[in-house]
Short mmCIF file of C-alpha atoms in Angstrom, two decimals:
data_model
loop_
_atom_site.label_atom_id
_atom_site.label_comp_id
_atom_site.label_asym_id
_atom_site.label_seq_id
_atom_site.Cartn_x
_atom_site.Cartn_y
_atom_site.Cartn_z
CA UNK A 1269 53.07 -2.56 11.40
CA UNK A 1270 50.95 0.91 12.88
CA UNK A 1271 48.35 -0.45 10.06
CA UNK A 1272 48.25 -3.72 11.12
CA UNK A 1273 47.69 -2.65 15.00
CA UNK A 1274 44.58 -0.09 13.82
CA UNK A 1275 43.34 -2.81 11.56
CA UNK A 1276 43.33 -4.88 14.86
CA UNK A 1277 42.72 -2.94 18.13
CA UNK A 1278 39.93 -0.68 17.82
CA UNK A 1279 37.92 1.00 21.05
CA UNK A 1280 36.07 3.31 22.26
CA UNK A 1281 34.29 3.94 18.57
CA UNK A 1282 31.22 5.57 17.67
CA UNK A 1283 28.38 6.37 15.18
CA UNK A 1284 25.55 8.89 15.22
CA UNK A 1285 23.20 9.93 12.57
CA UNK A 1286 20.68 12.57 12.31
CA UNK A 1287 18.28 12.22 9.73
CA UNK A 1288 17.31 14.53 6.89
CA UNK A 1289 14.12 14.50 4.46
CA UNK A 1290 14.03 10.89 2.02
CA UNK A 1291 16.71 9.73 3.61
CA UNK A 1292 13.55 6.49 3.78
CA UNK A 1293 11.70 7.14 1.40
CA UNK A 1294 10.65 3.02 0.62
CA UNK A 1295 11.41 -0.97 2.04
CA UNK A 1296 14.79 -1.95 1.43
CA UNK A 1297 18.17 -0.78 1.80
CA UNK A 1298 19.46 2.55 2.83
CA UNK A 1299 22.78 4.44 3.66
CA UNK A 1300 23.12 6.34 6.56
CA UNK A 1301 26.08 7.93 7.59
CA UNK A 1302 28.32 5.18 5.63
CA UNK A 1303 26.29 2.27 7.03
CA UNK A 1304 23.85 0.56 5.27
CA UNK A 1305 20.69 0.14 7.10
CA UNK A 1306 17.59 -2.46 6.08
CA UNK A 1307 14.07 -1.15 6.78
CA UNK A 1308 11.20 -3.16 6.42
CA UNK A 1309 7.24 -3.17 8.50
CA UNK A 1310 4.52 -5.35 8.46
CA UNK A 1311 1.69 -2.99 7.20
CA UNK A 1312 -2.08 -2.69 8.25
CA UNK A 1313 -2.76 -1.27 4.84
CA UNK A 1314 0.29 -0.09 2.45
CA UNK A 1315 3.80 0.66 2.90
CA UNK A 1316 4.39 4.79 3.85
CA UNK A 1317 7.10 7.08 4.57
CA UNK A 1318 7.18 10.24 4.49
CA UNK A 1319 8.75 13.82 6.97
CA UNK A 1320 7.66 15.48 9.82
CA UNK A 1321 6.80 18.75 8.67
CA UNK A 1322 5.07 19.77 11.83
CA UNK A 1323 6.87 22.48 14.26
CA UNK A 1324 7.04 19.13 16.68
CA UNK A 1325 9.90 17.88 13.93
CA UNK A 1326 9.60 14.29 14.60
CA UNK A 1327 12.02 13.18 11.60
CA UNK A 1328 11.61 10.36 9.33
CA UNK A 1329 7.69 9.65 9.62
CA UNK A 1330 6.47 5.53 9.74
CA UNK A 1331 3.41 4.90 8.22
CA UNK A 1332 -0.10 7.41 8.72
CA UNK A 1333 -3.21 7.09 10.19
CA UNK A 1334 -4.35 5.55 6.91
CA UNK A 1335 -1.56 3.45 6.27
CA UNK A 1336 -0.46 2.59 9.41
CA UNK A 1337 2.59 -0.05 10.44
CA UNK A 1338 1.79 -3.08 13.28
CA UNK A 1339 5.94 -3.52 13.19
CA UNK A 1340 8.73 -1.43 11.84
CA UNK A 1341 12.76 -2.99 11.95
CA UNK A 1342 15.64 -0.83 11.18
CA UNK A 1343 18.87 -3.04 11.00
CA UNK A 1344 22.27 -3.11 10.13
CA UNK A 1345 24.68 -5.64 9.98
CA UNK A 1346 27.28 -2.53 9.28
CA UNK A 1347 29.02 -2.01 13.10
CA UNK A 1348 31.81 -4.26 14.35
CA UNK A 1349 32.42 -5.13 17.71
CA UNK A 1350 30.83 -5.25 20.85
CA UNK A 1351 28.01 -2.31 21.33
CA UNK A 1352 27.53 -1.05 24.30
CA UNK A 1353 24.95 1.72 24.17
CA UNK A 1354 22.41 2.93 21.52
CA UNK A 1355 20.43 6.10 21.86
CA UNK A 1356 17.30 6.87 19.33
CA UNK A 1357 15.16 9.46 19.36
CA UNK A 1358 11.73 8.65 18.18
CA UNK A 1359 7.80 9.44 19.44
CA UNK A 1360 4.50 7.91 18.24
CA UNK A 1361 2.04 10.66 16.85
CA UNK A 1362 -0.94 11.62 19.37
CA UNK A 1363 -3.27 8.54 20.84
CA UNK A 1364 -0.56 6.02 19.46
CA UNK A 1365 0.41 2.89 21.46
CA UNK A 1366 3.68 1.85 20.50
CA UNK A 1367 6.84 -0.01 21.85
CA UNK A 1368 10.56 0.84 20.95
CA UNK A 1369 13.30 -2.17 21.21
CA UNK A 1370 16.69 -2.68 20.36
CA UNK A 1371 18.08 -6.08 19.88
CA UNK A 1372 22.00 -7.08 19.25
CA UNK A 1373 22.17 -10.62 18.11
CA UNK A 1374 18.90 -11.12 18.15
CA UNK A 1375 18.46 -10.07 21.78
CA UNK A 1376 16.27 -7.87 23.06
CA UNK A 1377 17.28 -4.87 25.29
CA UNK A 1378 13.66 -4.63 26.11
CA UNK A 1379 10.67 -2.24 25.31
CA UNK A 1380 10.31 0.78 26.03
CA UNK A 1381 6.74 3.18 25.80
CA UNK A 1382 7.06 5.45 23.16
CA UNK A 1383 5.61 9.01 23.78
CA UNK A 1384 4.14 11.72 21.84
CA UNK A 1385 7.34 14.10 21.99
CA UNK A 1386 10.37 13.14 20.48
CA UNK A 1387 12.34 11.55 22.65
CA UNK A 1388 16.06 9.66 23.44
CA UNK A 1389 15.49 6.53 24.66
CA UNK A 1390 18.33 4.11 25.74
CA UNK A 1391 19.33 1.25 25.39
CA UNK A 1392 22.83 -0.88 27.09
CA UNK A 1393 22.83 -4.03 25.20
CA UNK A 1394 26.92 -5.02 25.84
CA UNK A 1395 26.85 -7.52 22.71
CA UNK A 1396 27.64 -8.01 19.44
CA UNK A 1397 25.82 -9.21 16.04
CA UNK A 1398 23.21 -7.84 14.24
CA UNK A 1399 21.70 -4.02 15.45
CA UNK A 1400 17.66 -4.06 15.15
CA UNK A 1401 16.31 -1.33 16.06
CA UNK A 1402 11.88 -2.50 16.06
CA UNK A 1403 8.67 -0.57 16.43
CA UNK A 1404 6.04 -2.06 17.45
CA UNK A 1405 2.30 -0.87 17.77
CA UNK A 1406 0.04 -3.88 17.71
CA UNK A 1407 -3.57 -1.81 18.46
CA UNK A 1408 -3.41 1.87 17.28
CA UNK A 1409 -3.75 3.09 13.61
CA UNK A 1410 -0.84 5.40 14.13
CA UNK A 1411 2.27 7.08 12.54
CA UNK A 1412 5.56 6.61 14.40
CA UNK A 1413 8.88 8.57 14.03
CA UNK A 1414 12.60 8.97 14.07
CA UNK A 1415 15.22 11.41 14.44
CA UNK A 1416 18.45 10.06 15.53
CA UNK A 1417 20.73 7.43 15.97
CA UNK A 1418 23.58 6.47 18.02
CA UNK A 1419 25.94 4.02 18.82
CA UNK A 1420 28.59 3.56 21.19
CA UNK A 1421 30.93 0.57 20.52
CA UNK A 1422 34.24 -1.13 21.63
CA UNK A 1423 36.35 -4.07 19.98
CA UNK A 1424 39.45 -5.42 20.77
CA UNK A 1425 41.14 -8.47 18.73
CA UNK A 1426 40.45 -8.85 15.07
CA UNK A 1427 37.51 -8.29 13.23
CA UNK A 1428 36.19 -8.42 10.41
CA UNK A 1429 33.30 -6.09 8.94
CA UNK A 1430 30.30 -8.15 7.49
CA UNK A 1431 29.82 -8.34 4.03
CA UNK A 1432 26.44 -6.50 1.49
CA UNK A 1433 24.36 -8.37 -0.77
CA UNK A 1434 22.50 -6.48 -3.17
CA UNK A 1435 20.32 -6.79 -5.87
CA UNK A 1436 16.28 -6.71 -6.85
CA UNK A 1437 13.40 -7.65 -4.87
CA UNK A 1438 10.99 -8.58 -5.35
CA UNK A 1439 11.90 -9.82 -9.06
CA UNK A 1440 9.97 -10.56 -12.30
CA UNK A 1441 11.99 -13.55 -14.16
CA UNK A 1442 15.36 -13.75 -12.27
CA UNK A 1443 17.52 -10.94 -9.90
CA UNK A 1444 21.41 -10.43 -10.34
CA UNK A 1445 23.07 -10.74 -6.84
CA UNK A 1446 25.69 -9.07 -5.78
CA UNK A 1447 28.01 -10.09 -2.86
CA UNK A 1448 31.36 -7.45 -1.72
CA UNK A 1449 33.24 -7.02 1.07
CA UNK A 1450 36.12 -5.08 2.80
CA UNK A 1451 39.47 -5.57 1.20
CA UNK A 1452 41.27 -8.74 1.24
CA UNK A 1453 38.28 -10.82 2.69
CA UNK A 1454 36.94 -13.96 0.75
CA UNK A 1455 33.08 -14.25 0.61
CA UNK A 1456 31.44 -17.26 1.65
CA UNK A 1457 27.08 -18.14 0.76
CA UNK A 1458 24.55 -20.13 0.65
CA UNK A 1459 21.03 -20.13 -0.66
CA UNK A 1460 19.12 -22.91 1.30
CA UNK A 1461 18.80 -20.83 4.22
CA UNK A 1462 21.62 -22.72 6.29
CA UNK A 1463 24.44 -20.47 7.41
CA UNK A 1464 27.32 -19.52 5.69
CA UNK A 1465 31.29 -20.93 6.66
CA UNK A 1466 34.62 -20.74 5.08
CA UNK A 1467 32.90 -24.40 3.72
CA UNK A 1468 30.39 -23.23 1.83
CA UNK A 1469 30.57 -21.78 -1.79
CA UNK A 1470 33.01 -19.25 -2.17
CA UNK A 1471 31.65 -15.72 -3.93
CA UNK A 1472 33.46 -15.42 -7.63
CA UNK A 1473 31.39 -13.24 -9.12
CA UNK A 1474 27.69 -11.62 -9.61
CA UNK A 1475 24.75 -14.95 -10.29
CA UNK A 1476 21.17 -15.27 -10.38
CA UNK A 1477 18.32 -16.10 -8.91
CA UNK A 1478 14.61 -17.12 -10.59
CA UNK A 1479 12.81 -18.13 -7.87
CA UNK A 1480 12.53 -16.91 -3.92
CA UNK A 1481 15.55 -17.52 -2.27
CA UNK A 1482 16.92 -16.49 1.12
CA UNK A 1483 20.83 -15.07 0.53
CA UNK A 1484 23.11 -15.45 3.46
CA UNK A 1485 26.74 -14.14 3.78
CA UNK A 1486 29.67 -14.09 5.49
CA UNK A 1487 33.70 -12.59 5.63
CA UNK A 1488 36.90 -14.11 6.47
CA UNK A 1489 40.22 -11.99 6.41
CA UNK A 1490 43.29 -13.96 8.30
CA UNK A 1491 41.53 -16.47 9.29
CA UNK A 1492 38.79 -14.16 11.34
CA UNK A 1493 34.56 -14.46 10.19
CA UNK A 1494 32.49 -11.90 10.13
CA UNK A 1495 28.65 -11.69 11.11
CA UNK A 1496 26.45 -13.38 8.94
CA UNK A 1497 23.94 -11.13 6.57
CA UNK A 1498 20.89 -12.41 4.90
CA UNK A 1499 18.23 -11.07 2.27
CA UNK A 1500 15.57 -12.65 0.54
CA UNK A 1501 14.57 -12.04 -2.75
CA UNK A 1502 11.02 -12.53 -3.59
CA UNK A 1503 10.20 -13.91 -7.13
CA UNK A 1504 6.60 -12.39 -8.20
CA UNK A 1505 3.80 -14.22 -8.25
CA UNK A 1506 2.52 -15.36 -11.61
CA UNK A 1507 -1.07 -14.37 -11.53
CA UNK A 1508 -3.31 -15.43 -14.95
CA UNK A 1509 -5.93 -12.99 -13.84
CA UNK A 1510 -7.31 -10.38 -11.55
CA UNK A 1511 -9.25 -13.59 -9.56
CA UNK A 1512 -6.10 -14.92 -8.84
CA UNK A 1513 -4.27 -11.99 -8.13
CA UNK A 1514 -6.76 -12.02 -5.26
CA UNK A 1515 -6.76 -15.00 -4.66
CA UNK A 1516 -3.49 -14.86 -3.12
CA UNK A 1517 -2.04 -14.20 0.72
CA UNK A 1518 -2.02 -10.05 1.98
CA UNK A 1519 1.51 -8.19 0.39
CA UNK A 1520 2.45 -10.94 -2.19
CA UNK A 1521 4.19 -9.84 -4.62
CA UNK A 1522 2.94 -10.94 -7.86
CA UNK A 1523 2.57 -10.34 -12.05
CA UNK A 1524 -0.77 -9.80 -13.22
CA UNK A 1525 -1.54 -10.42 -16.74
CA UNK A 1526 -4.66 -8.25 -17.98
CA UNK A 1527 -6.53 -9.71 -20.66
CA UNK A 1528 -9.04 -7.51 -22.68
CA UNK A 1529 -9.31 -6.11 -18.82
CA UNK A 1530 -11.57 -2.06 -18.47
CA UNK A 1531 -11.04 0.84 -16.21
CA UNK A 1532 -14.22 0.93 -15.18
CA UNK A 1533 -13.21 4.20 -13.26
CA UNK A 1534 -10.11 6.46 -13.10
CA UNK A 1535 -9.88 9.76 -10.92
CA UNK A 1536 -7.62 12.68 -12.13
CA UNK A 1537 -4.76 11.97 -10.23
CA UNK A 1538 -4.62 7.58 -11.05
CA UNK A 1539 -4.54 7.30 -7.09
CA UNK A 1540 -7.66 4.98 -7.47
CA UNK A 1541 -8.76 2.87 -10.68
CA UNK A 1542 -10.55 0.51 -11.01
CA UNK A 1543 -10.12 -2.45 -13.31
CA UNK A 1544 -12.02 -5.79 -14.21
CA UNK A 1545 -11.56 -8.78 -16.44
CA UNK A 1546 -13.77 -11.36 -17.19
CA UNK A 1547 -12.96 -13.60 -13.34
CA UNK A 1548 -13.69 -10.15 -11.28
CA UNK A 1549 -12.07 -6.60 -10.22
CA UNK A 1550 -9.36 -4.88 -8.27
CA UNK A 1551 -8.67 -1.22 -7.39
CA UNK A 1552 -5.33 0.31 -8.00
CA UNK A 1553 -3.89 2.06 -5.58
CA UNK A 1554 -1.44 4.94 -6.56
CA UNK A 1555 -0.17 2.54 -8.88
CA UNK A 1556 1.00 5.24 -11.48
CA UNK A 1557 -0.13 3.48 -14.99
CA UNK A 1558 -2.04 6.53 -16.34
CA UNK A 1559 -4.96 5.19 -17.77
CA UNK A 1560 -8.10 7.04 -18.63
CA UNK A 1561 -11.67 5.73 -17.57
CA UNK A 1562 -12.46 3.03 -20.82
CA UNK A 1563 -8.90 1.94 -20.97
CA UNK A 1564 -9.02 -1.75 -22.55
CA UNK A 1565 -5.59 -3.40 -21.02
CA UNK A 1566 -3.61 -6.30 -22.14
CA UNK A 1567 -0.10 -7.46 -20.72
CA UNK A 1568 1.51 -7.91 -17.88
CA UNK A 1569 2.60 -5.88 -14.47
CA UNK A 1570 4.27 -6.24 -11.73
CA UNK A 1571 2.52 -4.92 -8.52
CA UNK A 1572 1.90 -6.32 -4.99
CA UNK A 1573 -1.59 -7.32 -3.62
CA UNK A 1574 -2.80 -5.18 -0.45
CA UNK A 1575 -5.94 -5.95 1.95
CA UNK A 1576 -7.47 -2.12 3.01
CA UNK A 1577 -9.97 -3.00 5.16
CA UNK A 1578 -10.78 -6.09 2.96
CA UNK A 1579 -11.19 -3.99 0.23
CA UNK A 1580 -8.59 -6.02 -1.79
CA UNK A 1581 -6.17 -3.09 -3.89
CA UNK A 1582 -2.81 -3.87 -6.74
CA UNK A 1583 -0.46 -2.19 -5.01
CA UNK A 1584 2.97 -1.10 -6.52
CA UNK A 1585 6.55 -1.83 -5.47
CA UNK A 1586 9.64 -1.48 -6.90
CA UNK A 1587 9.13 -3.84 -10.13
CA UNK A 1588 6.22 -1.60 -10.72
CA UNK A 1589 5.82 -0.18 -14.55
CA UNK A 1590 3.46 0.26 -17.40
CA UNK A 1591 6.26 -0.74 -19.96
CA UNK A 1592 4.66 -4.54 -20.80
CA UNK A 1593 0.61 -2.95 -20.87
CA UNK A 1594 -0.62 -2.13 -23.94
CA UNK A 1595 -4.22 0.73 -23.88
CA UNK A 1596 -6.53 0.97 -26.74
CA UNK A 1597 -9.93 3.43 -26.19
CA UNK A 1598 -13.08 0.97 -24.92
CA UNK A 1599 -16.97 0.74 -25.05
CA UNK A 1600 -19.51 1.72 -23.22
CA UNK A 1601 -18.95 0.27 -19.59
CA UNK A 1602 -22.15 -2.23 -18.64
CA UNK A 1603 -22.77 -2.37 -15.12
CA UNK A 1604 -23.86 -5.53 -13.35
CA UNK A 1605 -26.49 -5.65 -12.71
CA UNK A 1606 -27.55 -6.73 -9.07
CA UNK A 1607 -29.73 -6.48 -5.90
CA UNK A 1608 -28.97 -4.88 -2.23
CA UNK A 1609 -28.55 -8.11 -0.66
CA UNK A 1610 -26.42 -9.83 -3.21
CA UNK A 1611 -23.83 -6.51 -3.19
CA UNK A 1612 -23.24 -7.26 -0.09
CA UNK A 1613 -20.27 -10.01 -0.71
CA UNK A 1614 -17.03 -10.07 -2.22
CA UNK A 1615 -17.44 -11.38 -5.60
CA UNK A 1616 -18.79 -7.67 -7.02
CA UNK A 1617 -16.14 -5.57 -4.94
CA UNK A 1618 -14.67 -2.96 -7.27
CA UNK A 1619 -17.07 -3.38 -9.98
CA UNK A 1620 -19.59 -1.10 -11.77
CA UNK A 1621 -22.62 -2.62 -10.43
CA UNK A 1622 -26.15 -1.07 -10.51
CA UNK A 1623 -28.54 -1.87 -8.60
CA UNK A 1624 -32.27 -0.73 -9.60
CA UNK A 1625 -35.92 -0.42 -8.08
CA UNK A 1626 -34.73 1.43 -4.63
CA UNK A 1627 -35.89 3.61 -2.08
CA UNK A 1628 -33.66 6.27 -1.81
CA UNK A 1629 -33.33 8.48 1.43
CA UNK A 1630 -30.95 9.72 4.15
CA UNK A 1631 -30.34 9.01 7.51
CA UNK A 1632 -28.78 11.98 8.85
CA UNK A 1633 -25.82 13.48 6.42
CA UNK A 1634 -25.88 9.71 5.04
CA UNK A 1635 -27.51 8.34 1.99
CA UNK A 1636 -28.84 5.22 1.70
CA UNK A 1637 -30.26 2.74 -0.73
CA UNK A 1638 -33.35 0.30 0.32
CA UNK A 1639 -34.64 -2.80 -1.23
CA UNK A 1640 -36.76 -5.95 0.24
CA UNK A 1641 -35.85 -5.15 3.81
CA UNK A 1642 -31.85 -4.30 2.94
CA UNK A 1643 -30.20 -1.55 2.96
CA UNK A 1644 -26.47 0.02 1.62
CA UNK A 1645 -25.44 3.40 1.77
CA UNK A 1646 -24.59 5.90 -1.30
CA UNK A 1647 -21.32 7.20 0.11
CA UNK A 1648 -20.45 10.06 -2.36
CA UNK A 1649 -16.54 9.58 -2.57
CA UNK A 1650 -16.22 10.15 -6.39
CA UNK A 1651 -17.92 13.45 -5.97
CA UNK A 1652 -20.49 13.41 -8.38
CA UNK A 1653 -23.41 14.02 -6.19
CA UNK A 1654 -21.53 17.42 -4.73
CA UNK A 1655 -24.58 20.20 -4.53
CA UNK A 1656 -27.06 17.42 -5.16
CA UNK A 1657 -29.76 16.34 -3.03
CA UNK A 1658 -32.84 13.59 -2.55
CA UNK A 1659 -36.07 16.27 -3.34
CA UNK A 1660 -38.28 13.62 -1.05
CA UNK A 1661 -37.22 10.45 -0.18
CA UNK A 1662 -38.56 8.39 -3.38
CA UNK A 1663 -39.16 4.57 -5.08
CA UNK A 1664 -37.77 2.83 -8.09
CA UNK A 1665 -34.87 4.36 -8.26
CA UNK A 1666 -31.48 3.28 -10.12
CA UNK A 1667 -28.01 3.68 -8.56
CA UNK A 1668 -24.55 3.15 -10.56
CA UNK A 1669 -21.53 3.11 -8.83
CA UNK A 1670 -18.04 1.03 -8.09
CA UNK A 1671 -18.91 -1.25 -4.95
CA UNK A 1672 -16.50 -1.16 -2.32
CA UNK A 1673 -16.14 -2.42 1.30
CA UNK A 1674 -14.91 -0.53 4.59
CA UNK A 1675 -14.31 -3.17 7.36
CA UNK A 1676 -17.40 -5.06 6.98
CA UNK A 1677 -19.74 -2.55 5.86
CA UNK A 1678 -20.32 -2.15 1.90
CA UNK A 1679 -20.86 0.79 -0.22
CA UNK A 1680 -21.66 2.39 -3.35
CA UNK A 1681 -19.61 5.03 -4.72
CA UNK A 1682 -22.35 6.29 -7.12
CA UNK A 1683 -20.92 7.39 -10.57
CA UNK A 1684 -25.02 8.06 -11.63
CA UNK A 1685 -27.97 7.93 -9.02
CA UNK A 1686 -31.53 8.23 -10.60
CA UNK A 1687 -33.42 10.47 -7.73
CA UNK A 1688 -31.51 12.41 -6.64
CA UNK A 1689 -31.57 16.42 -8.65
CA UNK A 1690 -29.73 19.75 -8.08
CA UNK A 1691 -31.17 22.28 -6.88
CA UNK A 1692 -31.24 24.41 -9.80
CA UNK A 1693 -33.09 21.48 -11.96
CA UNK A 1694 -35.77 20.80 -8.49
CA UNK A 1695 -36.28 24.89 -9.31
CA UNK A 1696 -37.35 25.09 -12.95
CA UNK A 1697 -40.37 24.50 -14.13
CA UNK A 1698 -42.44 22.49 -16.77
CA UNK A 1699 -41.71 23.67 -19.75
CA UNK A 1700 -43.70 22.40 -23.31
CA UNK A 1701 -41.62 19.41 -25.18
CA UNK A 1702 -42.48 17.10 -27.89
CA UNK A 1703 -43.87 14.44 -26.37
CA UNK A 1704 -43.50 11.39 -28.73
CA UNK A 1705 -39.58 12.19 -28.72
CA UNK A 1706 -37.49 9.50 -26.89
CA UNK A 1707 -37.09 9.87 -22.76
CA UNK A 1708 -34.05 9.01 -20.41
CA UNK A 1709 -34.07 9.22 -16.72
CA UNK A 1710 -30.14 10.02 -15.26
CA UNK A 1711 -28.39 6.98 -15.58
CA UNK A 1712 -29.42 7.04 -19.53
CA UNK A 1713 -31.88 4.28 -20.15
CA UNK A 1714 -34.89 4.91 -21.64
CA UNK A 1715 -38.09 5.07 -20.12
CA UNK A 1716 -41.93 5.58 -20.49
CA UNK A 1717 -44.48 7.78 -19.43
CA UNK A 1718 -45.34 6.72 -16.42
CA UNK A 1719 -41.62 7.20 -15.01
CA UNK A 1720 -41.34 10.59 -11.97
CA UNK A 1721 -38.61 12.20 -11.45
CA UNK A 1722 -36.05 13.69 -13.60
CA UNK A 1723 -35.57 13.12 -17.45
CA UNK A 1724 -34.16 14.17 -20.11
CA UNK A 1725 -35.93 14.81 -23.64
CA UNK A 1726 -34.41 16.66 -26.58
CA UNK A 1727 -30.78 17.06 -24.57
CA UNK A 1728 -33.27 19.01 -22.12
CA UNK A 1729 -33.84 18.43 -18.19
CA UNK A 1730 -37.58 18.16 -17.13
CA UNK A 1731 -38.81 17.29 -13.97
CA UNK A 1732 -41.68 14.65 -14.20
CA UNK A 1733 -44.19 15.41 -11.40
#
C-alpha cells in the first residue's frame, strides 16, 4: 500500500544538472543525471561540440564560428508531470545574436535573447509533455553555450514514464530497434508516423528496419498512458559515385561507392583529403580514412554530404569507417587542364586543375592569376608557397592546384606554381651547365630554350633571364 501511494502521488519534485566536459560530443542521445536527452541541430556547416576552456567557463560549447548552428534542440520525455519552472544557464559568443526558448508539449514559453555572459534564463511553462530547450541563431555564425539545467515539476494521480527508443541512425543496410519502459508497463508502437495507442502493435522483442522510418512509442500501465515518444531512423542513400553523392541534398546521410577513385591531395592530419573518380571530386573533411596522396580507393564508405560555404564536403557520421575501403598505391596524378574562366564553375570543384599561360601578380597581400581579362585568386591554404615571392609580375606561367570555392569566390590552393621563386633562388647566380641537357620548369614540364624564369637542368635550379 505504501509503495502504491508513492508511485501514484507525486509532489514538488526537481531535476538539476550541471554539465561536465564530454557530456555532449555529438548529435543523438545523452544521459544526463539519469535522464535521456536528445541533441539535434541545423548546421551552417558540420556539427561541432566542445567545452569552453576560457576564464568565462560557459560549459558545453555548441558549434563554433566555422561550424555554427542555426538552431539546436536538447529535448527529453523523461520528466513526467506538470513542469512548472525551467532554468537554463546559457550564453552566446561575442557578437552573436541568438535566442533561447523552452517548449513543453510543443508549446513555447517565449524566447529570450541570449547574452555574452553565462546567465540563468527562467521559463514557467506550467504544462506536461516533452521538454525541449531550443537555441535559435538565424543570422550570426557564433558559438552557443549551455552550462546547467534545472527543472521543477509536480504531479498528482497516476503517471507512467515515457518509454525509450534505441537504435543506430543513420544506418547502413539495417538497424535494430529496442524499446524499453518501466517495470510492469506494456509498450505499443507505430512505424507509419501515426501516434500509437493501446490498439497499436504490442512490443515483444527488438525489431529491424531497412528503410528510413519514424518509430513512435507509448507505455501503458494500470490503464494509464505515458507521453508519446518518437525517433527518426535514417537509411543512408546509396550513392553510385562522387557525382551522385554531391547531387543529393545537404546533410543527406549516404553510402558512397568509390571505384578507382584517387586521392589527389591529403594533408598530414587527413583533415582535408581531396578525392576524385571519373565523375568528379570532393573534399573528405575529417573523415578519418587514413589515406595518402596518390592512393587509389575502391569500396564503400558511409558519410554525410555537407555544403560548407558552397564547397561540397564528405563528413563523418556515426556509421563512418574505412572497413570496406581498399587502398593501393597509384600512379602519378594528372591535373585537369582548364582556363581561368572555365575554373569559375562547380564542375571542377575539389579537383586537381592546371591553368597555363597566366600572368601572376599581387594585389596587396593576395596573389592572382590573370588570363584573357579574367582572374582567380591563388590562395596558399596548403602552405606550399611559404617563404616564396613573385619575382616580378610575370607572363606565361602555369598554376597547378586544388580548385575550391568560398561562398561565391573561386580559388586555387596551389601545389605548384611556375613563376614563383624563393628569395634564396632569386639570389643565385647563373652557373655553367650542359646546355644540351633536358630542361624543366617547376611544374615538371619540359621547356624550350626560349623559356624564362626558374628552370631545372641536371638536378639543379637556375634562373633564365
